[in-house]
CSV table of C-alpha atoms in Angstrom, one decimal:
chain,number,residue,atom,x,y,z
Y,1,MET,CA,147.0,-37.9,27.7
Y,2,ALA,CA,143.7,-38.9,26.3
Y,3,SER,CA,141.9,-36.3,24.2
Y,4,PHE,CA,138.1,-35.8,24.6
Y,5,GLY,CA,136.0,-35.5,21.5
Y,6,TRP,CA,132.7,-33.6,21.0
Y,7,LYS,CA,129.7,-35.6,22.4
Y,8,ARG,CA,127.0,-36.6,19.9
Y,9,LYS,CA,123.4,-35.8,20.6
Y,10,ILE,CA,121.1,-38.7,21.4
Y,11,GLY,CA,119.0,-38.1,18.3
Y,12,GLU,CA,121.9,-38.5,16.1
Y,13,LYS,CA,122.2,-42.1,17.1
Y,14,VAL,CA,118.8,-42.8,15.4
Y,15,SER,CA,119.3,-43.3,11.7
Y,16,LYS,CA,117.3,-41.3,9.2
Y,17,ALA,CA,115.7,-44.4,7.7
Y,18,THR,CA,114.5,-45.6,11.1
Y,19,SER,CA,113.0,-42.2,11.8
Y,20,GLN,CA,111.1,-42.2,8.5
Y,21,GLN,CA,109.8,-45.7,9.1
Y,22,PHE,CA,108.5,-44.7,12.5
Y,23,GLU,CA,106.7,-41.7,11.1
Y,24,ALA,CA,105.1,-43.8,8.4
Y,25,GLU,CA,103.8,-46.3,10.9
Y,26,ALA,CA,102.4,-43.6,13.1
Y,27,ALA,CA,100.5,-42.1,10.1
Y,28,ASP,CA,99.1,-45.5,9.3
Y,29,ASP,CA,97.9,-46.0,12.9
Y,30,LYS,CA,96.2,-42.6,12.8
Y,31,ASP,CA,94.4,-43.5,9.5
Y,32,LEU,CA,93.3,-46.8,11.1
Y,33,GLY,CA,91.9,-44.9,14.1
Y,34,ASP,CA,90.0,-42.5,11.9
Y,35,ASP,CA,88.6,-45.4,9.9
Y,36,ASP,CA,87.5,-47.1,13.1
Y,37,ASP,CA,85.7,-44.0,14.2
Y,38,ALA,CA,83.9,-43.6,10.9
Y,39,ASN,CA,83.0,-47.3,10.9
Y,40,TRP,CA,81.5,-47.0,14.4
Y,41,VAL,CA,79.4,-44.1,13.4
Y,42,LEU,CA,78.2,-45.9,10.3
Y,43,ALA,CA,77.5,-49.0,12.2
Y,44,ALA,CA,75.4,-47.1,14.8
Y,45,LYS,CA,73.5,-45.3,12.1
Y,46,ARG,CA,72.8,-48.6,10.3
Y,47,ARG,CA,71.7,-50.2,13.6
Y,48,LYS,CA,69.3,-47.3,14.2
Y,49,GLU,CA,67.9,-47.7,10.7
Y,50,ILE,CA,67.4,-51.4,11.2
Y,51,LEU,CA,65.6,-50.8,14.5
Y,52,LEU,CA,63.3,-48.2,12.9
Y,53,GLU,CA,62.6,-50.6,10.1
Y,54,ASP,CA,61.7,-53.3,12.6
Y,55,CYS,CA,59.4,-50.9,14.5
Y,56,VAL,CA,57.6,-50.0,11.3
Y,57,ARG,CA,57.3,-53.6,10.2
Y,58,LYS,CA,56.0,-54.7,13.6
Y,59,SER,CA,53.6,-51.7,13.8
Y,60,LYS,CA,52.2,-52.6,10.3
Y,61,GLU,CA,51.6,-56.1,11.5
Y,62,LEU,CA,49.7,-54.9,14.6
Y,63,LYS,CA,47.7,-52.4,12.5
Y,64,ASP,CA,46.6,-55.2,10.1
Y,65,GLU,CA,45.7,-57.5,13.0
Y,66,GLY,CA,43.7,-54.7,14.5
Y,67,ALA,CA,41.9,-54.0,11.2
Y,68,ASN,CA,40.9,-57.7,10.9
Y,69,LEU,CA,39.6,-57.7,14.5
Y,70,ALA,CA,37.6,-54.5,13.9
Y,71,GLU,CA,36.0,-56.0,10.8
Y,72,ASN,CA,34.8,-58.9,12.9
Y,73,ARG,CA,33.4,-56.4,15.5
Y,74,ARG,CA,36.0,-57.3,18.1
Y,75,TYR,CA,36.6,-53.6,18.8
Y,76,ARG,CA,38.2,-53.8,22.2
Y,77,GLU,CA,40.8,-56.2,20.9
Y,78,ALA,CA,41.5,-54.0,17.9
Y,79,LEU,CA,42.1,-51.1,20.2
Y,80,VAL,CA,44.7,-53.1,22.1
Y,81,LYS,CA,46.6,-53.9,18.9
Y,82,TRP,CA,46.5,-50.3,17.7
Y,83,ASP,CA,47.7,-49.0,21.0
Y,84,GLU,CA,50.7,-51.4,20.8
Y,85,ALA,CA,51.4,-50.2,17.3
Y,86,LEU,CA,51.3,-46.6,18.5
Y,87,GLN,CA,54.0,-47.4,21.0
Y,88,LEU,CA,56.2,-48.3,18.0
Y,89,THR,CA,55.1,-45.6,15.6
Y,90,PRO,CA,53.5,-42.7,17.6
Y,91,GLU,CA,53.4,-40.4,14.6
Y,92,ASP,CA,51.2,-42.7,12.5
Y,93,ALA,CA,48.0,-40.7,11.8
Y,94,THR,CA,46.2,-43.6,10.3
Y,95,LEU,CA,46.3,-45.5,13.6
Y,96,TYR,CA,44.6,-42.6,15.4
Y,97,GLU,CA,42.0,-42.3,12.6
Y,98,MET,CA,41.2,-46.0,12.8
Y,99,LYS,CA,40.9,-45.8,16.6
Y,100,SER,CA,38.4,-42.9,16.3
Y,101,GLN,CA,36.2,-45.0,14.0
Y,102,VAL,CA,36.1,-47.9,16.4
Y,103,LEU,CA,35.5,-45.7,19.4
Y,104,MET,CA,32.5,-44.2,17.6
Y,105,SER,CA,31.2,-47.7,17.1
Y,106,LEU,CA,31.5,-48.2,20.8
Y,107,HIS,CA,29.6,-44.9,21.4
Y,108,GLU,CA,32.6,-43.4,23.2
Y,109,MET,CA,32.4,-40.0,21.6
Y,110,PHE,CA,34.8,-38.0,23.7
Y,111,PRO,CA,37.8,-40.4,23.2
Y,112,ALA,CA,36.7,-40.6,19.5
Y,113,VAL,CA,37.0,-36.9,19.1
Y,114,HIS,CA,40.4,-36.9,20.8
Y,115,ALA,CA,41.8,-39.6,18.6
Y,116,ALA,CA,40.6,-37.9,15.5
Y,117,GLU,CA,42.2,-34.6,16.6
Y,118,MET,CA,45.5,-36.5,17.1
Y,119,ALA,CA,45.2,-37.8,13.6
Y,120,VAL,CA,44.6,-34.4,12.2
Y,121,GLN,CA,47.5,-32.9,14.1
Y,122,ARG,CA,49.9,-35.5,12.7
Y,123,ASN,CA,48.6,-35.3,9.2
Y,124,PRO,CA,46.7,-32.1,8.4
Y,125,ARG,CA,46.5,-33.1,4.8
Y,126,SER,CA,44.5,-36.2,5.4
Y,127,TRP,CA,41.0,-35.7,4.2
Y,128,ASP,CA,39.7,-38.9,5.8
Y,129,ALA,CA,41.1,-37.8,9.2
Y,130,TRP,CA,39.1,-34.6,8.9
Y,131,GLN,CA,36.0,-36.6,7.8
Y,132,THR,CA,36.3,-38.9,10.8
Y,133,LEU,CA,36.8,-35.8,13.1
Y,134,GLY,CA,33.6,-34.3,11.7
Y,135,ARG,CA,31.6,-37.5,12.3
Y,136,ALA,CA,32.9,-37.7,15.9
Y,137,GLN,CA,31.9,-34.1,16.5
Y,138,LEU,CA,28.4,-34.8,15.2
Y,139,GLY,CA,28.2,-37.6,17.7
Y,140,LEU,CA,28.8,-35.0,20.4
Y,141,GLY,CA,26.2,-32.6,19.0
Y,142,GLU,CA,28.8,-30.1,17.8
Y,143,ILE,CA,27.1,-29.5,14.5
Y,144,ALA,CA,29.0,-26.2,13.6
Y,145,LEU,CA,32.4,-27.8,14.3
Y,146,ALA,CA,31.4,-30.9,12.3
Y,147,ILE,CA,30.4,-28.8,9.3
Y,148,ARG,CA,33.8,-27.0,9.4
Y,149,SER,CA,35.7,-30.3,9.5
Y,150,PHE,CA,33.7,-31.7,6.5
Y,151,GLN,CA,34.5,-28.5,4.6
Y,152,VAL,CA,38.2,-28.9,5.3
Y,153,SER,CA,38.0,-32.5,4.1
Y,154,LEU,CA,36.4,-31.3,0.9
Y,155,HIS,CA,39.0,-28.6,0.5
Y,156,ILE,CA,41.6,-31.3,0.5
Y,157,PHE,CA,39.7,-33.7,-1.7
Y,158,PRO,CA,36.9,-31.8,-3.5
Y,159,MET,CA,35.7,-34.7,-5.6
Y,160,ASN,CA,34.7,-36.9,-2.6
Y,161,PRO,CA,31.0,-37.7,-3.1
Y,162,GLU,CA,30.7,-39.4,0.3
Y,163,VAL,CA,31.4,-36.2,2.2
Y,164,TRP,CA,29.3,-34.1,-0.2
Y,165,GLU,CA,26.2,-36.3,-0.3
Y,166,GLU,CA,26.2,-37.9,3.1
Y,167,ASP,CA,28.3,-36.1,5.8
Y,168,LEU,CA,28.0,-32.4,4.9
Y,169,SER,CA,24.4,-32.7,3.7
Y,170,TRP,CA,23.3,-34.5,6.9
Y,171,ALA,CA,25.1,-32.0,9.1
Y,172,ARG,CA,23.4,-29.0,7.4
Y,173,LYS,CA,20.0,-30.7,7.7
Y,174,LEU,CA,20.6,-31.1,11.5
Y,175,GLN,CA,21.7,-27.5,11.7
Y,176,GLU,CA,18.4,-26.4,10.1
Y,177,GLN,CA,16.4,-28.6,12.4
Y,178,GLN,CA,18.3,-27.2,15.4
Y,179,LYS,CA,17.5,-23.6,14.3
Y,180,ALA,CA,13.8,-24.4,13.7
Y,181,THR,CA,13.6,-26.1,17.2
Y,182,LYS,CA,15.1,-23.0,18.9
Y,183,THR,CA,12.7,-20.7,17.0
Y,184,GLU,CA,9.6,-22.8,18.0
Y,185,SER,CA,10.8,-22.9,21.7
Y,186,VAL,CA,11.2,-19.1,21.7
Y,187,GLN,CA,7.7,-18.6,20.2
Y,188,ALA,CA,6.1,-21.0,22.6
Y,189,LEU,CA,7.7,-19.2,25.6
Y,190,ALA,CA,6.5,-15.8,24.3
Y,191,LYS,CA,3.0,-17.1,23.9
Y,192,GLU,CA,2.9,-18.4,27.4
Y,193,LEU,CA,4.1,-15.1,28.8
Y,194,VAL,CA,1.4,-13.2,26.9
Y,195,GLN,CA,-1.4,-15.6,28.0
Y,196,GLU,CA,-0.3,-15.4,31.6
Y,197,SER,CA,-2.5,-12.5,33.1
Y,198,ILE,CA,-4.7,-11.7,36.1
Y,199,PRO,CA,-7.7,-14.1,36.4
Y,200,ASP,CA,-11.0,-12.6,35.3
Y,201,TYR,CA,-13.2,-12.4,38.4
Y,202,ASP,CA,-16.9,-11.8,38.2
Y,203,PHE,CA,-17.3,-8.9,40.6
Y,204,GLU,CA,-21.1,-8.6,39.8
Y,205,SER,CA,-22.0,-12.2,40.9
Y,206,ASP,CA,-24.8,-12.6,43.4
Y,207,GLU,CA,-22.4,-14.2,46.0
Y,208,ILE,CA,-20.0,-11.2,46.0
Y,209,VAL,CA,-22.9,-8.7,46.1
Y,210,ALA,CA,-24.4,-10.5,49.1
Y,211,VAL,CA,-21.0,-10.5,50.9
Y,212,CYS,CA,-20.6,-6.8,50.3
Y,213,ALA,CA,-24.1,-6.0,51.6
Y,214,ALA,CA,-23.4,-8.0,54.8
Y,215,ILE,CA,-20.1,-6.1,55.4
Y,216,ALA,CA,-21.9,-2.8,54.9
Y,217,GLU,CA,-24.6,-3.7,57.4
Y,218,LYS,CA,-22.1,-4.7,60.0
Y,219,GLU,CA,-20.1,-1.5,59.6
Y,220,LYS,CA,-23.4,0.5,59.9
Y,221,ALA,CA,-24.3,-1.3,63.2
Y,222,LEU,CA,-20.8,-0.7,64.6
Y,223,SER,CA,-21.0,3.0,63.8
Y,224,ALA,CA,-24.5,3.4,65.3
Y,225,ALA,CA,-23.5,1.9,68.7
Y,226,LYS,CA,-20.4,3.0,70.6
Y,227,THR,CA,-19.2,1.7,73.9
Y,228,MET,CA,-16.9,3.0,76.6
Y,229,VAL,CA,-15.5,1.8,79.9
Y,230,ILE,CA,-16.2,3.9,83.0
Y,231,VAL,CA,-14.1,3.5,86.2
Y,232,SER,CA,-15.6,5.3,89.2
Y,233,ALA,CA,-13.7,6.8,92.2
Y,234,SER,CA,-14.7,3.8,94.3
Y,235,GLY,CA,-13.1,1.4,91.8
Y,236,THR,CA,-16.2,0.2,90.1
Y,237,VAL,CA,-15.8,-0.6,86.4
Y,238,GLU,CA,-18.8,-0.1,84.1
Y,239,THR,CA,-19.3,-0.5,80.3
Y,240,VAL,CA,-21.7,2.1,78.9
Y,241,THR,CA,-23.1,2.1,75.3
Y,242,GLU,CA,-23.6,5.4,73.6
Y,243,GLN,CA,-26.3,6.0,71.1
Y,244,ASP,CA,-25.9,8.7,68.4
Y,245,ASN,CA,-29.3,10.3,69.3
Y,246,CYS,CA,-28.8,10.1,73.1
Y,247,PRO,CA,-25.3,10.0,74.3
Y,248,ALA,CA,-24.7,8.8,77.9
Y,249,THR,CA,-23.1,11.3,80.2
Y,250,PRO,CA,-21.1,10.0,83.2
Y,251,ASP,CA,-21.6,11.4,86.7
Y,252,GLU,CA,-19.3,13.6,88.6
Y,253,THR,CA,-17.5,10.6,90.2
Y,254,LEU,CA,-16.0,9.6,86.8
Y,255,PHE,CA,-12.3,10.0,86.6
Y,256,ILE,CA,-11.1,7.4,84.1
Y,257,ARG,CA,-12.6,6.8,80.7
Y,258,ALA,CA,-11.3,4.1,78.3
Y,259,ARG,CA,-12.6,3.0,74.9
């Protein structure tokens, strides 16, 4: 009779060396997978950096082209170049500041102020952006705002003679003229109000005296003679004039009297 032995487990058929080799290969595959992930992240980061560098380089080329066009007074073409550059580098404050200068040359003051404000927002420490903003505000007649912008520019760069001697000095002179003009206008208006009065009529002139005398005579004649309407019983209508010294008395047939 055959004897049955104890059955071995399936795992026992795999040798220890083979098991160790399998575990080592699995660890290597895992390391390779981690390396691939790290390499992919690094590659994406590097690709982004290259793209940004290309944008900055292209933006600088467009900025320089626009500057050359502006120097040749081809302002519209310069604006087109700078708008293209802003699509690549929208945070470039210099582009907005240059746009503001060109827009002022084209006498487009509202867009010039807007561009200068964008430049100041992106770089509040730029003294030339504040200077350009002040000049654009002067173009709109906003003298008080322009003075403030020039003062901020000088706070950033106190030794700038251009802002001291030209911009701020001119803005303050305009402010003084504006105040003087307002004062003169108020004084002129007050003088007109004082001079405006009732006309001086000559009530003792011969013409007015004659008219008054004629009116008095007419009133005197009307008061001396009085009339009344008499309607008799037979239906006859009669107008009777009464005198102050001899008043007329109607007869007994009178029954209606009208004046």
